[in-house]
Each structure stands twice: as structure tokens, then as C-alpha cells.
mmCIF file of N, CA, C and O in Angstrom:
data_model
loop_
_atom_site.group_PDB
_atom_site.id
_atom_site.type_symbol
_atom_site.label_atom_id
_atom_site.label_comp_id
_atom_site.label_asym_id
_atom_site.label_seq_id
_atom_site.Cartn_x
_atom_site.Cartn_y
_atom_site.Cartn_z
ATOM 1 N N UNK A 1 45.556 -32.990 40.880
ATOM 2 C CA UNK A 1 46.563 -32.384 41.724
ATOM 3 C C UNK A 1 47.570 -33.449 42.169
ATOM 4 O O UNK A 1 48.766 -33.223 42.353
ATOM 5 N N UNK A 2 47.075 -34.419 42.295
ATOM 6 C CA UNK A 2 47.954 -35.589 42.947
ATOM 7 C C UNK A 2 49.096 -35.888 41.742
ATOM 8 O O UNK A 2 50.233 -36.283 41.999
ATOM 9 N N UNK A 3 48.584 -35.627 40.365
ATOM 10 C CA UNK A 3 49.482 -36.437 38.981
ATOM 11 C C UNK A 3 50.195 -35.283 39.505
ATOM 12 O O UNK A 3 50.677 -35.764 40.530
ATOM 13 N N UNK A 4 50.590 -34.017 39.460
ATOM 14 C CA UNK A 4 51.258 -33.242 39.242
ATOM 15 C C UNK A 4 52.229 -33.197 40.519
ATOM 16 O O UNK A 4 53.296 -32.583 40.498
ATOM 17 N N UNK A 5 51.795 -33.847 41.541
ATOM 18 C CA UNK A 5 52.792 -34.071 43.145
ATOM 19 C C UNK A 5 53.639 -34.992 42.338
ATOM 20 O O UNK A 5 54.823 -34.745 42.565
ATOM 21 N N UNK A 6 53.473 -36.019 41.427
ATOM 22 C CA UNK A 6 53.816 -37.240 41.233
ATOM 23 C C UNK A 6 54.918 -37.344 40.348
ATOM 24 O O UNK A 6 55.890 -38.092 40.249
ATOM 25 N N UNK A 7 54.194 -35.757 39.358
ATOM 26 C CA UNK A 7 55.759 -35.353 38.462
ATOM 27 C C UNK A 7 56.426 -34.895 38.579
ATOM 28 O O UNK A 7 57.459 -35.242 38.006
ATOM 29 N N UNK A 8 56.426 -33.285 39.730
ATOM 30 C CA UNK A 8 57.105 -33.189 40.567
ATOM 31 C C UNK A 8 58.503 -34.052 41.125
ATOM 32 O O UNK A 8 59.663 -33.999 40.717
ATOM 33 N N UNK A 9 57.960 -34.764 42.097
ATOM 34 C CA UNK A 9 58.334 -35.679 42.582
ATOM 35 C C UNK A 9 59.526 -36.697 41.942
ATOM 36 O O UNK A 9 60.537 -37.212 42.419
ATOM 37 N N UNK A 10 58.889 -36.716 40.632
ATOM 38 C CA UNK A 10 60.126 -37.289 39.476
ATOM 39 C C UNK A 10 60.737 -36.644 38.545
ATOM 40 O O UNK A 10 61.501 -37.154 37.726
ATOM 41 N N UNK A 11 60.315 -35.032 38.649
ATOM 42 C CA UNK A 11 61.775 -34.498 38.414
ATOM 43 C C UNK A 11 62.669 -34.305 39.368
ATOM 44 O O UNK A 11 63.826 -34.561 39.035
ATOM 45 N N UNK A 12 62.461 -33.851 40.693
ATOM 46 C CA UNK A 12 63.235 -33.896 41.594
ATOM 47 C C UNK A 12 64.281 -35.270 41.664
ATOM 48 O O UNK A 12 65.499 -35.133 41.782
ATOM 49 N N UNK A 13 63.487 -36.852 41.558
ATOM 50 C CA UNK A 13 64.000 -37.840 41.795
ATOM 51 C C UNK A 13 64.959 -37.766 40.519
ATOM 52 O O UNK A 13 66.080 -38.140 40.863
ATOM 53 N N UNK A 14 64.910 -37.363 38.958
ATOM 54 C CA UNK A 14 65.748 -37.499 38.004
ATOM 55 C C UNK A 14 66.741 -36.436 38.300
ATOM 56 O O UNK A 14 67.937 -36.698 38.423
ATOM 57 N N UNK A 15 66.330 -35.419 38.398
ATOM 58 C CA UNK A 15 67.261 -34.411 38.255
ATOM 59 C C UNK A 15 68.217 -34.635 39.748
ATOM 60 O O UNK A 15 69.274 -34.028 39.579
ATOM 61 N N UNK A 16 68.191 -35.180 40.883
ATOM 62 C CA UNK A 16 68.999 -35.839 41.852
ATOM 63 C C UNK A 16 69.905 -36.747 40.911
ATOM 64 O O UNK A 16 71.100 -36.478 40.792
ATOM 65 N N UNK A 17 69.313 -37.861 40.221
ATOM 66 C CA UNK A 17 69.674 -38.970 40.120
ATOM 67 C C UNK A 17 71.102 -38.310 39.022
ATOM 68 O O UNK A 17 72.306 -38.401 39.264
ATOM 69 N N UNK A 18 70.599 -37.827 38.118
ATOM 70 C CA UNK A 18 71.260 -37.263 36.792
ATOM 71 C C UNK A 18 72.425 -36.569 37.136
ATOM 72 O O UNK A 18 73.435 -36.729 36.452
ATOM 73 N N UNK A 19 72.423 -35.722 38.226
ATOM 74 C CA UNK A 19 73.536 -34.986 38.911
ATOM 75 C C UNK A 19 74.611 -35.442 39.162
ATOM 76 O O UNK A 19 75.740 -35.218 38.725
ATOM 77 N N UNK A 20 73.979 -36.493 40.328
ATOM 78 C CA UNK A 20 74.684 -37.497 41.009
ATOM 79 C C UNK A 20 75.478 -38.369 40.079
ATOM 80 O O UNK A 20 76.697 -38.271 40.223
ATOM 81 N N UNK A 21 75.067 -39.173 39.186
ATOM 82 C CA UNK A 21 75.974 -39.582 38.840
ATOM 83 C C UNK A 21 76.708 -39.547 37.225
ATOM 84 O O UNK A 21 77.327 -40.433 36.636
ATOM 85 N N UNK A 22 76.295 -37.898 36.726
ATOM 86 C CA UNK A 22 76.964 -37.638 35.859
ATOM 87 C C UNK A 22 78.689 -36.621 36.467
ATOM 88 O O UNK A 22 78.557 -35.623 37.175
ATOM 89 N N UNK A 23 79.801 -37.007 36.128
ATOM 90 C CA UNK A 23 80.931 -37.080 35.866
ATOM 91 C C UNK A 23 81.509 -35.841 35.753
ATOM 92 O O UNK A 23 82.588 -35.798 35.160
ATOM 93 N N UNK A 24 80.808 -34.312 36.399
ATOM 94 C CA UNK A 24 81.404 -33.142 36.486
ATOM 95 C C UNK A 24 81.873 -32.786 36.943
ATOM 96 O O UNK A 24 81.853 -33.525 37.928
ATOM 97 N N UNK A 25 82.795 -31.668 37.259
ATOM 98 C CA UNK A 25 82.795 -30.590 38.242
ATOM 99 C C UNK A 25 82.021 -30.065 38.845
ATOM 100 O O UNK A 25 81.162 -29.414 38.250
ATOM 101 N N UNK A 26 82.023 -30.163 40.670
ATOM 102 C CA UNK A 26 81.243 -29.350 40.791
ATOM 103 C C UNK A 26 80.603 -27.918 41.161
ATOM 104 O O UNK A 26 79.673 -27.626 41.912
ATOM 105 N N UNK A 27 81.690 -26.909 40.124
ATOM 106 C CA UNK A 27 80.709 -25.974 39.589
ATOM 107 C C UNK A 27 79.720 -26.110 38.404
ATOM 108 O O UNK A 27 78.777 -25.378 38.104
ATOM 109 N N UNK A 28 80.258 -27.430 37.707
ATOM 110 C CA UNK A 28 78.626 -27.221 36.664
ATOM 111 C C UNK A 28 77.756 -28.169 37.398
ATOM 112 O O UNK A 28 76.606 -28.263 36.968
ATOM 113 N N UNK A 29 78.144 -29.022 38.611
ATOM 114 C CA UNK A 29 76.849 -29.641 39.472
ATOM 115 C C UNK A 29 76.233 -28.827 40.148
ATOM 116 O O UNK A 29 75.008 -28.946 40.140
ATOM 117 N N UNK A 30 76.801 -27.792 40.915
ATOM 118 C CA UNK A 30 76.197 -26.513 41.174
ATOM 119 C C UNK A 30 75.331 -25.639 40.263
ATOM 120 O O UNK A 30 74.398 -24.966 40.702
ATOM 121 N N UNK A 31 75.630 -25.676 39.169
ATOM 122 C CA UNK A 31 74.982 -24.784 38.057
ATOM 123 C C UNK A 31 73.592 -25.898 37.986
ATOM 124 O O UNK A 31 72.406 -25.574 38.040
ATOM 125 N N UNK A 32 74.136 -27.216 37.855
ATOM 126 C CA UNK A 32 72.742 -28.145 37.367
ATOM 127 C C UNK A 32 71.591 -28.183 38.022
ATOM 128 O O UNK A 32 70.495 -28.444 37.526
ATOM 129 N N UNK A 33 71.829 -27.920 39.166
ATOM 130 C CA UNK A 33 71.017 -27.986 40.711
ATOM 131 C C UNK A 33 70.513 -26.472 40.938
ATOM 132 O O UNK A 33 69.450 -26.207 41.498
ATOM 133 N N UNK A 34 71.481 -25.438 40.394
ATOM 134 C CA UNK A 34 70.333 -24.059 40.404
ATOM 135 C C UNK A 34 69.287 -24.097 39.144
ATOM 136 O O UNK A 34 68.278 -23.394 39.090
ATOM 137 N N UNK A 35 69.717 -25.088 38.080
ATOM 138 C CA UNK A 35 68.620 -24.587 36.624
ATOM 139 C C UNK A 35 67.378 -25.579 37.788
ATOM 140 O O UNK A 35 66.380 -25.122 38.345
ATOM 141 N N UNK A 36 67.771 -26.614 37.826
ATOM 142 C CA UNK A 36 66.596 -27.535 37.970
ATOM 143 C C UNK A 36 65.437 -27.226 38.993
ATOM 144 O O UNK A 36 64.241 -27.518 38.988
ATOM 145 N N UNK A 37 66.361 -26.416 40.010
ATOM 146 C CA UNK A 37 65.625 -25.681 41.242
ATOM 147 C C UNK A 37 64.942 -24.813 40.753
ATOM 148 O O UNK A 37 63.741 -25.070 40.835
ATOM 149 N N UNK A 38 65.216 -23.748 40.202
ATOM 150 C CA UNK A 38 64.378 -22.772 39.618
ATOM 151 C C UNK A 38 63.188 -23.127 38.490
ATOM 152 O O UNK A 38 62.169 -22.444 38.384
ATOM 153 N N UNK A 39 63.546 -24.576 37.471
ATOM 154 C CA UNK A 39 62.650 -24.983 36.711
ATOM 155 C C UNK A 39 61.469 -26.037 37.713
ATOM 156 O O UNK A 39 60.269 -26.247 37.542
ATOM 157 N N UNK A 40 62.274 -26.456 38.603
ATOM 158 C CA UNK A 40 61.046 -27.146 39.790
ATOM 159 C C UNK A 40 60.270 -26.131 40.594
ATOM 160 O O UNK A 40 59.091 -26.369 40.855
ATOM 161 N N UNK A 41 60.839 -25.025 41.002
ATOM 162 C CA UNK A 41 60.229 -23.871 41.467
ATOM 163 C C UNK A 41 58.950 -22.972 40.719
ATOM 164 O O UNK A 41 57.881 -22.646 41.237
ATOM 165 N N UNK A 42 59.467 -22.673 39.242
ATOM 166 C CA UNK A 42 58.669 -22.297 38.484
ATOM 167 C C UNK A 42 57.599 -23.134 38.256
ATOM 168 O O UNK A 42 56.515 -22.576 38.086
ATOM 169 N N UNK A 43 57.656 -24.851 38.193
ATOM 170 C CA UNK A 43 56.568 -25.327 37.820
ATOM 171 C C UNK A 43 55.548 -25.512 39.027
ATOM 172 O O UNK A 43 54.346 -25.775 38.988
ATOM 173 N N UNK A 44 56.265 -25.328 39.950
ATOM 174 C CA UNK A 44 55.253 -25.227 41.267
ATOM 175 C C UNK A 44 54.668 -24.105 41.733
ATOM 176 O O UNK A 44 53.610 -23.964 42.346
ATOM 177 N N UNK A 45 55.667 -23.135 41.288
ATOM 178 C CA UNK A 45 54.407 -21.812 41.527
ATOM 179 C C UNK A 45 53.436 -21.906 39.990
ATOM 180 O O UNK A 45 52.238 -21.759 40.230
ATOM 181 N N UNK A 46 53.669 -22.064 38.895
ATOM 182 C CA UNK A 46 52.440 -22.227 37.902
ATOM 183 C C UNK A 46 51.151 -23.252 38.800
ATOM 184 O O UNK A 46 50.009 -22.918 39.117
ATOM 185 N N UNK A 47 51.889 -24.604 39.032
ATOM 186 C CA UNK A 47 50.559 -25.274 39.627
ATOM 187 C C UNK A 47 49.836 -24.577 40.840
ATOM 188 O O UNK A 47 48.610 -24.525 40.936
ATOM 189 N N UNK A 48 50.473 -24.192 41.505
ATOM 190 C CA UNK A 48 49.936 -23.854 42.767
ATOM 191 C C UNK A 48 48.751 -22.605 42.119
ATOM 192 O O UNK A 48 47.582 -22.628 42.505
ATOM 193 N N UNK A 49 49.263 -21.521 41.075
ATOM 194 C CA UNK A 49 48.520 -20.492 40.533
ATOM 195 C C UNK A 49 47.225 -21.078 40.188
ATOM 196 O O UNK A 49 46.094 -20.613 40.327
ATOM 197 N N UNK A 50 47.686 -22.375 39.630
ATOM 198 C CA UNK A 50 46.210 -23.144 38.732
ATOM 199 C C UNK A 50 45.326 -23.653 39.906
ATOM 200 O O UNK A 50 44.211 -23.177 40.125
ATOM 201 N N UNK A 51 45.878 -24.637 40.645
ATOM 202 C CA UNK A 51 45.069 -24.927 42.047
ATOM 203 C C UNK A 51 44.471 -23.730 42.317
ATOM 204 O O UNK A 51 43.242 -23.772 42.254
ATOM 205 N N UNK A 52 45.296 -21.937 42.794
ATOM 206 C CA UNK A 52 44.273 -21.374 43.114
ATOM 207 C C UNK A 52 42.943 -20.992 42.612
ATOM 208 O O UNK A 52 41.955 -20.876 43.337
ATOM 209 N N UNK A 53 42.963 -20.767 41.096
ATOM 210 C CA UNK A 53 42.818 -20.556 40.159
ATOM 211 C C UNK A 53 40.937 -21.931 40.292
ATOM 212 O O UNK A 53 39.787 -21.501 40.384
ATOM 213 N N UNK A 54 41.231 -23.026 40.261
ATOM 214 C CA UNK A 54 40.225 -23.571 40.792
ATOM 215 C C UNK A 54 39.331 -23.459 41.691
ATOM 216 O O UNK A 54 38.126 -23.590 41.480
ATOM 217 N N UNK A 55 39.992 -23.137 43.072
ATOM 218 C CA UNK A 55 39.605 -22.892 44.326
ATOM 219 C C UNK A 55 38.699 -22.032 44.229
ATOM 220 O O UNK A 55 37.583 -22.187 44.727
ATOM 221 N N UNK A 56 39.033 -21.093 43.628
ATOM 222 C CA UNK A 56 38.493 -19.582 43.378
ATOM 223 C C UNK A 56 37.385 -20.152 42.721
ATOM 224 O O UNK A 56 36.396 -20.079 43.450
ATOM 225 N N UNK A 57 37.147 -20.694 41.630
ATOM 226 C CA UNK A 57 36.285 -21.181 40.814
ATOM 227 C C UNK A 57 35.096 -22.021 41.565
ATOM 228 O O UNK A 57 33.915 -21.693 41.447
ATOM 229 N N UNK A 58 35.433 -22.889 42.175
ATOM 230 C CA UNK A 58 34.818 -24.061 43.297
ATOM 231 C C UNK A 58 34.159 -22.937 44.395
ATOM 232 O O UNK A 58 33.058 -23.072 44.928
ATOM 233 N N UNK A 59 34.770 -22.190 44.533
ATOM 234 C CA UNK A 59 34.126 -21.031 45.855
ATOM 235 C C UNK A 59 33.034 -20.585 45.166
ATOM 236 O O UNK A 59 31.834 -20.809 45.326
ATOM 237 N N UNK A 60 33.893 -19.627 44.030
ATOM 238 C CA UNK A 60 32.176 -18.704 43.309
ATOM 239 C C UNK A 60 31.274 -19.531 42.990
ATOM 240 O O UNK A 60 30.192 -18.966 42.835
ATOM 241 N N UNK A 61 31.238 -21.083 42.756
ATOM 242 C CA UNK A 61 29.989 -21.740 42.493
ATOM 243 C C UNK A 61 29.388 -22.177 43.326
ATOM 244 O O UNK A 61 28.166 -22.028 43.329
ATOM 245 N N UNK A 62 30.172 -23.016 44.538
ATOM 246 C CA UNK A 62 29.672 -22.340 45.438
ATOM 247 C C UNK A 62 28.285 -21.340 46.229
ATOM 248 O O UNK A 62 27.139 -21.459 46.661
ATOM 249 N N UNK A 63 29.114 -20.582 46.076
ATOM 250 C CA UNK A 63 28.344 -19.338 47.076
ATOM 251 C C UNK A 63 27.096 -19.333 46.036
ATOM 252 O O UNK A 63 26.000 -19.309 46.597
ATOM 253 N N UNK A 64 27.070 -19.358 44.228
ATOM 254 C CA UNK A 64 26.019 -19.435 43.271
ATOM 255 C C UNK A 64 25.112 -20.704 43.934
ATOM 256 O O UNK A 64 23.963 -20.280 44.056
ATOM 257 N N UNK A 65 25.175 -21.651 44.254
ATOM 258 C CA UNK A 65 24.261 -22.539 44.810
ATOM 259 C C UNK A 65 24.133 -22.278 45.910
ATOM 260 O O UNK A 65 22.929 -22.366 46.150
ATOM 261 N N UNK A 66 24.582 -22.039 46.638
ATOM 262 C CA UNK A 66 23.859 -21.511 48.148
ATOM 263 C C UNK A 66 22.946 -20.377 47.978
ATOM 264 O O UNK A 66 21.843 -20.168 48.482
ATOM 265 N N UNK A 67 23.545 -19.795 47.280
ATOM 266 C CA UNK A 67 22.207 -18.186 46.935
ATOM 267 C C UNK A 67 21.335 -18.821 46.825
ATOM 268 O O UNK A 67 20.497 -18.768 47.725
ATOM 269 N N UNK A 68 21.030 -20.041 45.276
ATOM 270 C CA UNK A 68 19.987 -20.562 45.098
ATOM 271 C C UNK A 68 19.332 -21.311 45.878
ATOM 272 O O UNK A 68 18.101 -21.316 45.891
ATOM 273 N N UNK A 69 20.097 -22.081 46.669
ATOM 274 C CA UNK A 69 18.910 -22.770 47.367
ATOM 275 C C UNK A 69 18.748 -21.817 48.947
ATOM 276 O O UNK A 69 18.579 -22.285 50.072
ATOM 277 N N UNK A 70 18.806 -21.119 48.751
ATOM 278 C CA UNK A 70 18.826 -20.092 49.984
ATOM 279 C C UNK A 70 17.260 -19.493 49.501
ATOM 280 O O UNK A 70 16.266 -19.330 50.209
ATOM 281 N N UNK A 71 17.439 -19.237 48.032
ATOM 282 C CA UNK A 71 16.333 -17.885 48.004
ATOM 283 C C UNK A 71 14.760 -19.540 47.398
ATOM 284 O O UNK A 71 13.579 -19.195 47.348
ATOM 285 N N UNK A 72 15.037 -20.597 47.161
ATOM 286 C CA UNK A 72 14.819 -21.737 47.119
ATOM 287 C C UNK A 72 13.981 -21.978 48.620
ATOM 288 O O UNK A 72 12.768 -21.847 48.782
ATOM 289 N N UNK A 73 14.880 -22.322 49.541
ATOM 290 C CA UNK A 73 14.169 -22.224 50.881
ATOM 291 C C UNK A 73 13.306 -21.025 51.623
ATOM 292 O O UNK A 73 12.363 -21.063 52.414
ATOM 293 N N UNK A 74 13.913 -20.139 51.126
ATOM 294 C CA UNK A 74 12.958 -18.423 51.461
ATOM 295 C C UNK A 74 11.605 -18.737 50.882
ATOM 296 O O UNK A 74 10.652 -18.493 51.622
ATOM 297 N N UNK A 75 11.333 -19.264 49.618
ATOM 298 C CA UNK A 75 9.881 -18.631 49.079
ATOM 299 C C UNK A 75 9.220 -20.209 50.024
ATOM 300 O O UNK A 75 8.279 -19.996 50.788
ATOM 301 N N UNK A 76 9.779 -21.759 49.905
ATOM 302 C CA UNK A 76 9.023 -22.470 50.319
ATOM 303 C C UNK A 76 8.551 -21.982 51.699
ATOM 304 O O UNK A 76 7.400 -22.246 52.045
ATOM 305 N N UNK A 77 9.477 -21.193 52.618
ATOM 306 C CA UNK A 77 9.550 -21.054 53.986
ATOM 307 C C UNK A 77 8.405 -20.079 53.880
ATOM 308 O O UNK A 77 7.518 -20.295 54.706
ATOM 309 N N UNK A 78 8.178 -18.934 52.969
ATOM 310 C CA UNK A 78 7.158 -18.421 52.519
ATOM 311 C C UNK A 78 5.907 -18.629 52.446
ATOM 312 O O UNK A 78 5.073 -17.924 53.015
ATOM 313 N N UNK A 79 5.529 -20.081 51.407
ATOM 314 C CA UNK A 79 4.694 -20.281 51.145
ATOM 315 C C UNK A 79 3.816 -21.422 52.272
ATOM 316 O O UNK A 79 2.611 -21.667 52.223
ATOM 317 N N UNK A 80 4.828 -22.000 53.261
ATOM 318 C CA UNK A 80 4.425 -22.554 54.663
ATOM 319 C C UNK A 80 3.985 -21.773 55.561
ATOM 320 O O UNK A 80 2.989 -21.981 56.254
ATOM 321 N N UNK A 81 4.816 -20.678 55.610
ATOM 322 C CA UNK A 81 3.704 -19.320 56.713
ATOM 323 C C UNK A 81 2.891 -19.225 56.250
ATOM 324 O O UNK A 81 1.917 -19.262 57.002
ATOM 325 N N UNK A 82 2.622 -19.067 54.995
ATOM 326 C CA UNK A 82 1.155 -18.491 54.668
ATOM 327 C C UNK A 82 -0.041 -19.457 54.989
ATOM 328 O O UNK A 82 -1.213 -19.197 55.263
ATOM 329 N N UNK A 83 0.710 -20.808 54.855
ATOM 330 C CA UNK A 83 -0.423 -21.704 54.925
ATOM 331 C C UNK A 83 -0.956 -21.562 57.019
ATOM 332 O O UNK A 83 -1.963 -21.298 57.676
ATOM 333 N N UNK A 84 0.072 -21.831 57.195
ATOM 334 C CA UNK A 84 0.174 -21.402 58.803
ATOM 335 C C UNK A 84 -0.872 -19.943 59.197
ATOM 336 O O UNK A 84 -1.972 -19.966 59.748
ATOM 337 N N UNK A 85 -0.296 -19.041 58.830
ATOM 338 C CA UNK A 85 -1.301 -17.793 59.051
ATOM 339 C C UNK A 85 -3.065 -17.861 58.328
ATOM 340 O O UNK A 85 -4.083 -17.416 58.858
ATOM 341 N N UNK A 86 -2.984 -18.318 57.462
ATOM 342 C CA UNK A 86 -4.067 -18.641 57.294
ATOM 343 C C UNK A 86 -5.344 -19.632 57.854
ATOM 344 O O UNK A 86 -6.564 -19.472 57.877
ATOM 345 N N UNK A 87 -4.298 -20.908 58.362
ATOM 346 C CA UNK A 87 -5.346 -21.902 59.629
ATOM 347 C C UNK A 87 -4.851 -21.226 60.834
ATOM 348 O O UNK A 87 -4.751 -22.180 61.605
ATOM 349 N N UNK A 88 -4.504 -20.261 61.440
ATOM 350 C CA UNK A 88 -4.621 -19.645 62.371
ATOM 351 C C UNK A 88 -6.469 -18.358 62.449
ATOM 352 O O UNK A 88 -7.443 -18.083 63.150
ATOM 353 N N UNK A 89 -5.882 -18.098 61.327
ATOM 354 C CA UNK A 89 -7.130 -16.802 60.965
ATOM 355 C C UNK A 89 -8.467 -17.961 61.265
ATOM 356 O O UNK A 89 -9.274 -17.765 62.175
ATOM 357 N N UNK A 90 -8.548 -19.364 60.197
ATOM 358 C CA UNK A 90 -9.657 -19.986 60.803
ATOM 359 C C UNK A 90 -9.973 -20.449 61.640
ATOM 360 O O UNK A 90 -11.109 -20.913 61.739
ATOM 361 N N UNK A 91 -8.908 -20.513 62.755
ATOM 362 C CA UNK A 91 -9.173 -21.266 64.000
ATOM 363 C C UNK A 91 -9.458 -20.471 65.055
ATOM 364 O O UNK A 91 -9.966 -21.010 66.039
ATOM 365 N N UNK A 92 -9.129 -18.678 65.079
ATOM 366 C CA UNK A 92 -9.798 -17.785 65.393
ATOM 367 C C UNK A 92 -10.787 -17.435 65.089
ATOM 368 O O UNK A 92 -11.517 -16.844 65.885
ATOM 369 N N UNK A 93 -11.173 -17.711 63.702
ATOM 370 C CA UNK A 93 -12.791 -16.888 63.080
ATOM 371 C C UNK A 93 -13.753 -17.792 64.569
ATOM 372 O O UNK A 93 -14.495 -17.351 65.447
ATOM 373 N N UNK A 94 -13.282 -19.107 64.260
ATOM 374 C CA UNK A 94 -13.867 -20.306 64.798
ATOM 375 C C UNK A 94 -14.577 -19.845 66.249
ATOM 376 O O UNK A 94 -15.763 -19.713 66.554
ATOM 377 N N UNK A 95 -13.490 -19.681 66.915
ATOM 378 C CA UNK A 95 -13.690 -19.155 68.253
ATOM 379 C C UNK A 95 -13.987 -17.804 68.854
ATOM 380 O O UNK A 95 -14.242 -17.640 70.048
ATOM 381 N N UNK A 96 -13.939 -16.855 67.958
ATOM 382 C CA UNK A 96 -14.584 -16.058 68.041
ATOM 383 C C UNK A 96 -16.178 -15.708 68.342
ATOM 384 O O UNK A 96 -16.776 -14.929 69.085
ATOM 385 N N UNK A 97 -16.612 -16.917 67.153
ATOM 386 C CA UNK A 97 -18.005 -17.396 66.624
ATOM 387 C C UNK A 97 -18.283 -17.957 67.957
ATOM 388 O O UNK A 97 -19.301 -17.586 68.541
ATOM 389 N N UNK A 98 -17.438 -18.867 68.535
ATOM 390 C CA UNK A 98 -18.079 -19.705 70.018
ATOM 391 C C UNK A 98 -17.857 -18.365 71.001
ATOM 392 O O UNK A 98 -18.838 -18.150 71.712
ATOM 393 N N UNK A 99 -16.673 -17.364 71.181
ATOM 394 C CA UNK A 99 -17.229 -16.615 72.344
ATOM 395 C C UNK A 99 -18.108 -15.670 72.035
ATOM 396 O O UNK A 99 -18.305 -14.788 72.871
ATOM 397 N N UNK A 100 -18.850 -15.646 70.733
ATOM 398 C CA UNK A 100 -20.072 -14.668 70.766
ATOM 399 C C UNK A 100 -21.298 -15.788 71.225
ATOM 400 O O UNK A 100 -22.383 -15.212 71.153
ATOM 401 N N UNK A 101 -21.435 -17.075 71.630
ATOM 402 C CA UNK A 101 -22.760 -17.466 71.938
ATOM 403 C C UNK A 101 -22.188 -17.970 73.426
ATOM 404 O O UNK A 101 -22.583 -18.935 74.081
ATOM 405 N N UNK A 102 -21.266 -17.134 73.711
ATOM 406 C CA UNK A 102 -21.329 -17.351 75.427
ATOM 407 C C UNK A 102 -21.738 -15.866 76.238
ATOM 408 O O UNK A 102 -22.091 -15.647 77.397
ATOM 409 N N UNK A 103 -21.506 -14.934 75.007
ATOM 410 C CA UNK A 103 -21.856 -13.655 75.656
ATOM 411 C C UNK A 103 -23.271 -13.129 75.911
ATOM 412 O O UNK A 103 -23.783 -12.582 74.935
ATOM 413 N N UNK A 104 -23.830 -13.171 76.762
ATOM 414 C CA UNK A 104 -24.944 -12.273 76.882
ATOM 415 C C UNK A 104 -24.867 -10.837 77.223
ATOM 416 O O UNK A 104 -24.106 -10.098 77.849
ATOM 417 N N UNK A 105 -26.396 -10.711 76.293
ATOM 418 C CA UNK A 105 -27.072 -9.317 76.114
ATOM 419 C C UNK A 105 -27.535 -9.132 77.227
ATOM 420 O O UNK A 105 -27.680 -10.105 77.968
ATOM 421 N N UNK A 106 -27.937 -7.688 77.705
ATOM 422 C CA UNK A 106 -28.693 -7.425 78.611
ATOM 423 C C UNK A 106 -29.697 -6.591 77.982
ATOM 424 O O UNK A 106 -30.634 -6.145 78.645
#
């Protein structure tokens, strides 16, 4: 993006320069300065199309890697509860087992 500021930049600087000190009238310096405007115009709305044109591209991949490591973090986040719910279940069986030998029968 930057090369294309840069050429830009030096057609504007030629097509100034070329104007300036070529030897017309100026109605054809007027004429020279509407082609060049409209051919600097046109090439900047093409780039700008292409920049979007990326953006767009950089987004949808994007959002494609975030899905993935989204549904990536879901199953690990998954597979850590389970481990969790499961030393819970034994640390209840556990104590369960101790408040049945505090209970007496009658």
C-alpha cells in the first residue's frame, strides 16, 4: 500500500511538474490537469477497491480463526470440567462414606 502512495505521489509530482513548465495555453493546461486528475482519481479509486478488497479478505480469515480456536477452547474447556466434575463426585463419594460412620442407629 505504501509503493502505491509513492506512485501516486509521483504522478501527481510529474504531472505538476510537466504542466508547469511545458509552453501552452492555458486552455490545453486546463485540459492537462482535468486528464491527469481523472487518471489520478481513477487510479485511486481502483487501489482503494483493492485495499478493500483485502480488508474484506483479512476479516473473513479472521473471524475463520477465531471460530477455530473458539470451538478449540470450547472442547479443552470441556474436557477440564469433566475432569473437575468428576474429582468433585470423588470427594463427595469420600465424605459421604465418613458421614455414614458418624451416624448412629438406634
Amino acid at each position: 500500500m505504501i509503493n502505491k502512495g509513492a506512485v501516486v505521489l509521483g504522478v501527481l509530482l510529474g504531472a505538476a511538474a510537466g504542466v508547469l513548465l511545458a509552453p501552452e495555453k492555458g486552455s490545453e493546461t486546463r485540459d492537462k490537469f482535468k486528464k491527469e486528475g481523472k487518471d489520478i482519481k481513477d487510479q485511486l479509486s481502483s487501489d482503494l477497491a483493492e485495499v478493500k478488497d483485502d480488508l474484506t479478505k483479512a476479516v473473513a480469515s479472521g473471524k475463520e480463526k477465531f471460530k477455530k480456536d473458539m470451538e478449540e477452547f470450547t472442547s479443552k474447556s470441556s474436557y477440564k470440567t469433566e475432569q473437575a466434575i468428576t474429582f468433585i463426585e470423588k470427594q463427595l463419594a469420600i465424605l459421604k462414606e465418613k458421614n455414614k460412620t458418624l451416624q448412629k442407629t438406634s
